[in-house]
Short mmCIF file of C-alpha atoms and ligand atoms in Angstrom, two decimals:
data_model
loop_
_atom_site.label_atom_id
_atom_site.label_comp_id
_atom_site.label_asym_id
_atom_site.label_seq_id
_atom_site.Cartn_x
_atom_site.Cartn_y
_atom_site.Cartn_z
CA MET A 1 -17.62 7.42 -7.83
CA MET A 2 -16.65 3.94 -7.04
CA ASP A 3 -13.64 1.71 -7.76
CA ASN A 4 -14.57 -0.37 -10.66
CA TYR A 5 -12.92 -2.78 -13.04
CA LYS A 6 -11.45 0.13 -15.18
CA HIS A 7 -9.60 1.44 -12.17
CA LYS A 8 -8.44 -1.74 -11.31
CA GLY A 9 -7.09 -2.17 -14.74
CA LEU A 10 -5.36 1.08 -14.44
CA ARG A 11 -3.80 -0.06 -11.33
CA LYS A 12 -2.41 -3.10 -12.53
CA LYS A 13 -0.68 -1.11 -15.40
CA LEU A 14 0.62 1.44 -12.85
CA ILE A 15 2.17 -1.45 -10.71
CA GLU A 16 3.81 -2.80 -13.91
CA LEU A 17 5.22 0.72 -14.78
CA LEU A 18 6.63 0.96 -10.96
CA ARG A 19 8.35 -2.30 -11.57
CA GLU A 20 10.10 -1.03 -14.40
CA LYS A 21 11.14 2.01 -12.55
CA GLY A 22 12.67 -0.46 -10.22
CA ILE A 23 10.13 -0.98 -7.09
CA GLU A 24 10.71 -4.33 -6.45
CA ASN A 25 9.11 -4.57 -2.80
CA GLU A 26 5.82 -6.87 -3.27
CA ARG A 27 4.38 -5.63 -0.31
CA VAL A 28 4.54 -2.06 -1.18
CA LEU A 29 3.24 -2.99 -4.78
CA ASP A 30 0.42 -4.86 -3.16
CA ALA A 31 -0.51 -1.91 -0.87
CA ILE A 32 -0.49 0.48 -3.98
CA ASN A 33 -2.44 -1.92 -5.88
CA ALA A 34 -5.19 -1.97 -3.09
CA VAL A 35 -5.63 1.86 -2.61
CA PRO A 36 -8.02 3.51 -5.21
CA ARG A 37 -6.02 6.60 -5.96
CA HIS A 38 -8.57 8.12 -8.20
CA LEU A 39 -10.85 8.76 -4.85
CA PHE A 40 -8.23 10.84 -3.42
CA MET A 41 -8.10 13.36 -6.16
CA ASP A 42 -10.13 16.14 -7.38
CA ASN A 43 -12.69 15.38 -10.09
CA ALA A 44 -10.83 17.38 -12.81
CA PHE A 45 -7.82 15.01 -12.51
CA ILE A 46 -9.53 11.83 -11.96
CA ASN A 47 -8.83 10.54 -15.43
CA PHE A 48 -5.02 10.87 -14.89
CA ALA A 49 -5.25 9.10 -11.41
CA TYR A 50 -3.07 6.02 -12.39
CA LYS A 51 -0.54 8.17 -14.26
CA ASP A 52 2.88 8.34 -12.55
CA GLN A 53 2.62 11.95 -11.57
CA ALA A 54 1.89 14.50 -8.84
CA PHE A 55 -1.35 16.43 -9.10
CA PRO A 56 -2.86 19.38 -7.42
CA ILE A 57 -5.22 18.75 -4.66
CA GLY A 58 -6.10 22.32 -3.41
CA ALA A 59 -4.41 24.81 -1.12
CA ASP A 60 -1.47 24.74 -3.60
CA GLN A 61 -0.53 21.19 -2.42
CA THR A 62 -0.07 17.94 -4.56
CA ILE A 63 -0.90 14.29 -4.06
CA SER A 64 2.55 12.68 -4.32
CA GLN A 65 3.55 10.67 -7.41
CA PRO A 66 3.11 7.12 -7.04
CA TYR A 67 6.65 6.18 -7.45
CA THR A 68 7.56 8.51 -4.56
CA VAL A 69 5.03 7.06 -2.47
CA ALA A 70 6.46 3.49 -3.30
CA PHE A 71 9.97 4.63 -2.81
CA GLN A 72 9.42 6.28 0.51
CA SER A 73 7.22 3.51 1.64
CA HIS A 74 9.97 0.98 0.77
CA LEU A 75 12.43 2.76 2.57
CA LEU A 76 10.59 2.66 5.90
CA GLU A 77 10.95 -1.05 5.90
CA VAL A 78 7.66 -1.99 7.87
CA LYS A 79 6.65 -5.42 8.56
CA GLY A 80 3.23 -4.51 9.95
CA GLY A 81 2.17 -3.15 13.33
CA GLU A 82 4.75 -0.41 13.80
CA LYS A 83 3.67 3.04 14.81
CA VAL A 84 4.41 5.32 12.14
CA LEU A 85 4.13 9.29 12.06
CA GLU A 86 3.58 11.05 8.69
CA ILE A 87 4.19 14.62 8.31
CA GLY A 88 2.00 16.27 5.62
CA THR A 89 -1.30 14.26 5.18
CA GLY A 90 -2.26 16.13 2.00
CA SER A 91 -4.63 14.12 0.30
CA GLY A 92 -4.46 11.02 2.55
CA TYR A 93 -3.09 8.68 -0.24
CA GLN A 94 0.13 8.00 1.43
CA ALA A 95 -1.37 7.45 4.67
CA ALA A 96 -4.03 4.85 2.95
CA VAL A 97 -0.91 3.03 1.57
CA LEU A 98 0.92 2.78 4.89
CA LEU A 99 -2.48 1.73 6.25
CA GLU A 100 -2.56 -1.11 3.56
CA LEU A 101 0.99 -1.95 4.72
CA GLY A 102 -0.66 -3.00 8.25
CA VAL A 103 0.90 -0.23 10.34
CA LYS A 104 -0.50 2.23 12.89
CA VAL A 105 -0.52 5.71 11.25
CA PHE A 106 -0.48 9.06 12.95
CA SER A 107 -0.37 11.91 10.46
CA ILE A 108 -0.15 15.65 10.79
CA GLU A 109 -1.40 18.24 8.29
CA ARG A 110 -0.86 22.12 8.72
CA HIS A 111 -3.81 23.10 6.11
CA ARG A 112 -7.00 22.83 7.89
CA SER A 113 -9.12 22.37 4.70
CA LEU A 114 -6.82 19.48 3.41
CA HIS A 115 -6.89 18.01 7.09
CA LYS A 116 -10.63 18.14 7.20
CA LYS A 117 -11.12 16.86 3.48
CA SER A 118 -8.55 13.78 3.86
CA LYS A 119 -9.71 12.60 7.30
CA GLN A 120 -13.27 12.57 5.89
CA LYS A 121 -12.11 10.58 2.91
CA LEU A 122 -10.24 8.28 4.82
CA GLU A 123 -12.92 7.36 7.24
CA GLU A 124 -15.36 7.10 4.36
CA LEU A 125 -13.06 4.45 2.82
CA GLY A 126 -12.89 2.57 6.06
CA TYR A 127 -9.08 3.53 6.82
CA LYS A 128 -8.55 3.81 10.45
CA GLY A 129 -5.64 6.04 11.27
CA ARG A 130 -5.18 9.08 13.48
CA PHE A 131 -5.17 12.68 11.61
CA PHE A 132 -4.06 15.85 13.29
CA PHE A 133 -4.26 19.42 12.22
CA GLY A 134 -1.00 20.93 13.36
CA ASP A 135 2.81 21.49 12.56
CA GLY A 136 4.86 18.70 11.75
CA PHE A 137 8.00 20.31 12.98
CA GLU A 138 6.55 19.74 16.25
CA GLY A 139 5.50 16.14 15.86
CA LEU A 140 3.24 14.50 18.43
CA PRO A 141 4.96 14.41 21.73
CA THR A 142 1.74 12.87 23.19
CA PHE A 143 1.96 9.60 21.08
CA ALA A 144 6.03 9.40 20.71
CA PRO A 145 8.03 7.60 20.46
CA PHE A 146 7.48 6.24 17.04
CA ASP A 147 9.11 3.28 15.22
CA ARG A 148 9.10 5.24 11.89
CA ILE A 149 8.68 8.72 10.66
CA ILE A 150 8.07 9.82 7.05
CA ILE A 151 8.06 13.36 5.82
CA THR A 152 6.13 13.96 2.73
CA ALA A 153 7.02 17.54 2.06
CA ALA A 154 10.56 19.22 1.25
CA ALA A 155 12.19 19.68 4.67
CA PRO A 156 14.62 22.75 4.67
CA ARG A 157 16.40 21.11 7.78
CA ILE A 158 16.18 17.86 9.94
CA PRO A 159 13.42 18.59 12.56
CA GLU A 160 15.19 18.03 15.76
CA LYS A 161 11.69 17.29 17.59
CA LEU A 162 11.08 14.38 15.17
CA ILE A 163 14.52 12.75 15.96
CA GLU A 164 13.55 13.03 19.47
CA GLN A 165 10.37 11.40 18.97
CA LEU A 166 11.94 8.44 17.06
CA LYS A 167 12.41 5.06 18.81
CA VAL A 168 15.98 3.83 19.16
CA GLY A 169 16.40 1.40 16.16
CA GLY A 170 13.83 3.45 13.91
CA TYR A 171 14.08 5.16 10.66
CA LEU A 172 13.28 8.50 9.57
CA VAL A 173 12.76 9.10 5.92
CA ILE A 174 12.99 12.70 4.95
CA PRO A 175 13.39 14.69 1.32
CA LEU A 176 15.87 17.33 2.62
CA GLY A 177 16.61 20.46 0.78
CA LYS A 178 15.48 23.95 0.09
CA GLY A 179 15.69 24.18 -3.82
CA GLU A 180 13.87 22.79 -6.75
CA SER A 181 14.72 19.29 -5.81
CA GLN A 182 15.55 17.58 -2.50
CA GLN A 183 17.84 14.54 -1.37
CA MET A 184 15.94 11.46 -0.11
CA LEU A 185 17.84 10.47 3.21
CA ARG A 186 17.05 7.60 5.66
CA LEU A 187 18.03 8.34 8.97
CA HIS A 188 18.67 5.42 11.47
CA LYS A 189 18.66 6.26 15.07
CA LYS A 190 21.11 3.20 16.37
CA ALA A 191 21.15 4.89 19.72
CA GLU A 192 20.27 8.16 21.76
CA GLY A 193 22.39 10.72 20.00
CA GLU A 194 23.75 8.39 17.40
CA ILE A 195 22.15 8.86 13.91
CA GLU A 196 23.44 6.79 10.84
CA GLU A 197 22.44 8.63 7.44
CA GLU A 198 22.06 6.80 4.14
CA LYS A 199 21.45 8.94 0.84
CA PHE A 200 19.01 8.21 -1.93
CA GLY A 201 18.30 9.83 -5.15
CA GLN A 202 16.82 13.49 -5.88
CA PHE A 203 12.99 13.96 -5.62
CA SER A 204 10.83 17.03 -5.85
CA PHE A 205 8.28 18.00 -3.11
CA VAL A 206 6.18 21.02 -2.12
CA PRO A 207 8.03 22.75 0.82
CA MET A 208 7.51 21.79 4.49
CA LEU A 209 6.44 25.23 6.10
CA GLU A 210 7.68 26.39 9.18
CA ASN A 211 4.92 27.44 11.60
CA LYS A 212 4.41 30.94 10.71
CA SER A 213 0.46 31.17 10.86
CA PHE A 214 -1.77 28.35 10.06
CA SER A 215 -3.73 28.44 6.81
CA SER A 216 -7.51 27.42 6.39
N1 SAH B 1 1.45 12.78 1.85
C1 SAH B 1 0.60 13.56 0.88
C2 SAH B 1 1.59 14.52 0.12
C3 SAH B 1 1.00 15.93 0.24
S1 SAH B 1 2.35 17.11 -0.21
C4 SAH B 1 -0.09 12.81 -0.14
O1 SAH B 1 -0.08 11.65 -0.10
O2 SAH B 1 -1.05 13.41 -0.81
C5 SAH B 1 2.65 17.83 1.57
C6 SAH B 1 1.91 18.03 2.58
O3 SAH B 1 2.64 18.61 3.54
C7 SAH B 1 0.81 19.35 1.98
O4 SAH B 1 -0.41 18.95 2.05
C8 SAH B 1 1.28 20.44 3.01
O5 SAH B 1 0.27 21.16 3.36
C9 SAH B 1 1.89 19.77 4.30
N2 SAH B 1 2.73 20.43 4.81
C10 SAH B 1 3.70 21.35 4.69
N3 SAH B 1 4.30 21.86 5.77
C11 SAH B 1 3.80 21.08 6.81
C12 SAH B 1 3.97 21.24 8.27
N4 SAH B 1 5.18 22.06 8.67
N5 SAH B 1 3.25 20.34 9.16
C13 SAH B 1 2.46 19.50 8.51
N6 SAH B 1 2.25 19.46 7.20
C14 SAH B 1 2.78 20.26 6.36
#
């Protein structure tokens, strides 16, 4: 399966839809326009790849809705070159969008099967990031600190270790909440121990799981 004129045409329409829904960040829209989302999806859903919806990717998880990917990417406010930690690699789609934005991506996934699949897919497409099998609540102390952290699963609480691994001046974008929907927050670490919080709308993510036992 390649990226052909049909997919490119559908992506242009998706970009127009995202604009209508209020996404104005041209760099983010360009990044979304550059990533062949259909290649990150199971064959059963490939014809719907450019609908603005989330779809199953196996292991009870989903590829995020393009609007959500655009919204979170925008909130990260990256210029290029920043070190970004993503929690929840999932399909690898959000990681690919971040790589198109010119940042250095470190991403953690707790499902081994999804970790393997997305790492392989991203490599195959020439996306160069660092992909880890592990628990997002722990972050990646070896590679910390990070300029930005993006959590792509519903967090029941703000992971303290991730705040520690955020640089002063950095942002952490997190959908916070235990219920059906979560509030999108952007935390700005102004100084050690000084966090400013901005609130955005309600979104719906699959849960960020506490490290009980790792699934295959
Ligand atoms: N960014 C993904 C969205 C995937 S959905 C994409 O673009 O497709 C959220 C992902 O977070 C799921 O794959 C889920 O397995 C993963 N996840 C849940 N809890 C986690 C944890 N504690 N650490 C790391 N990943 C986690």
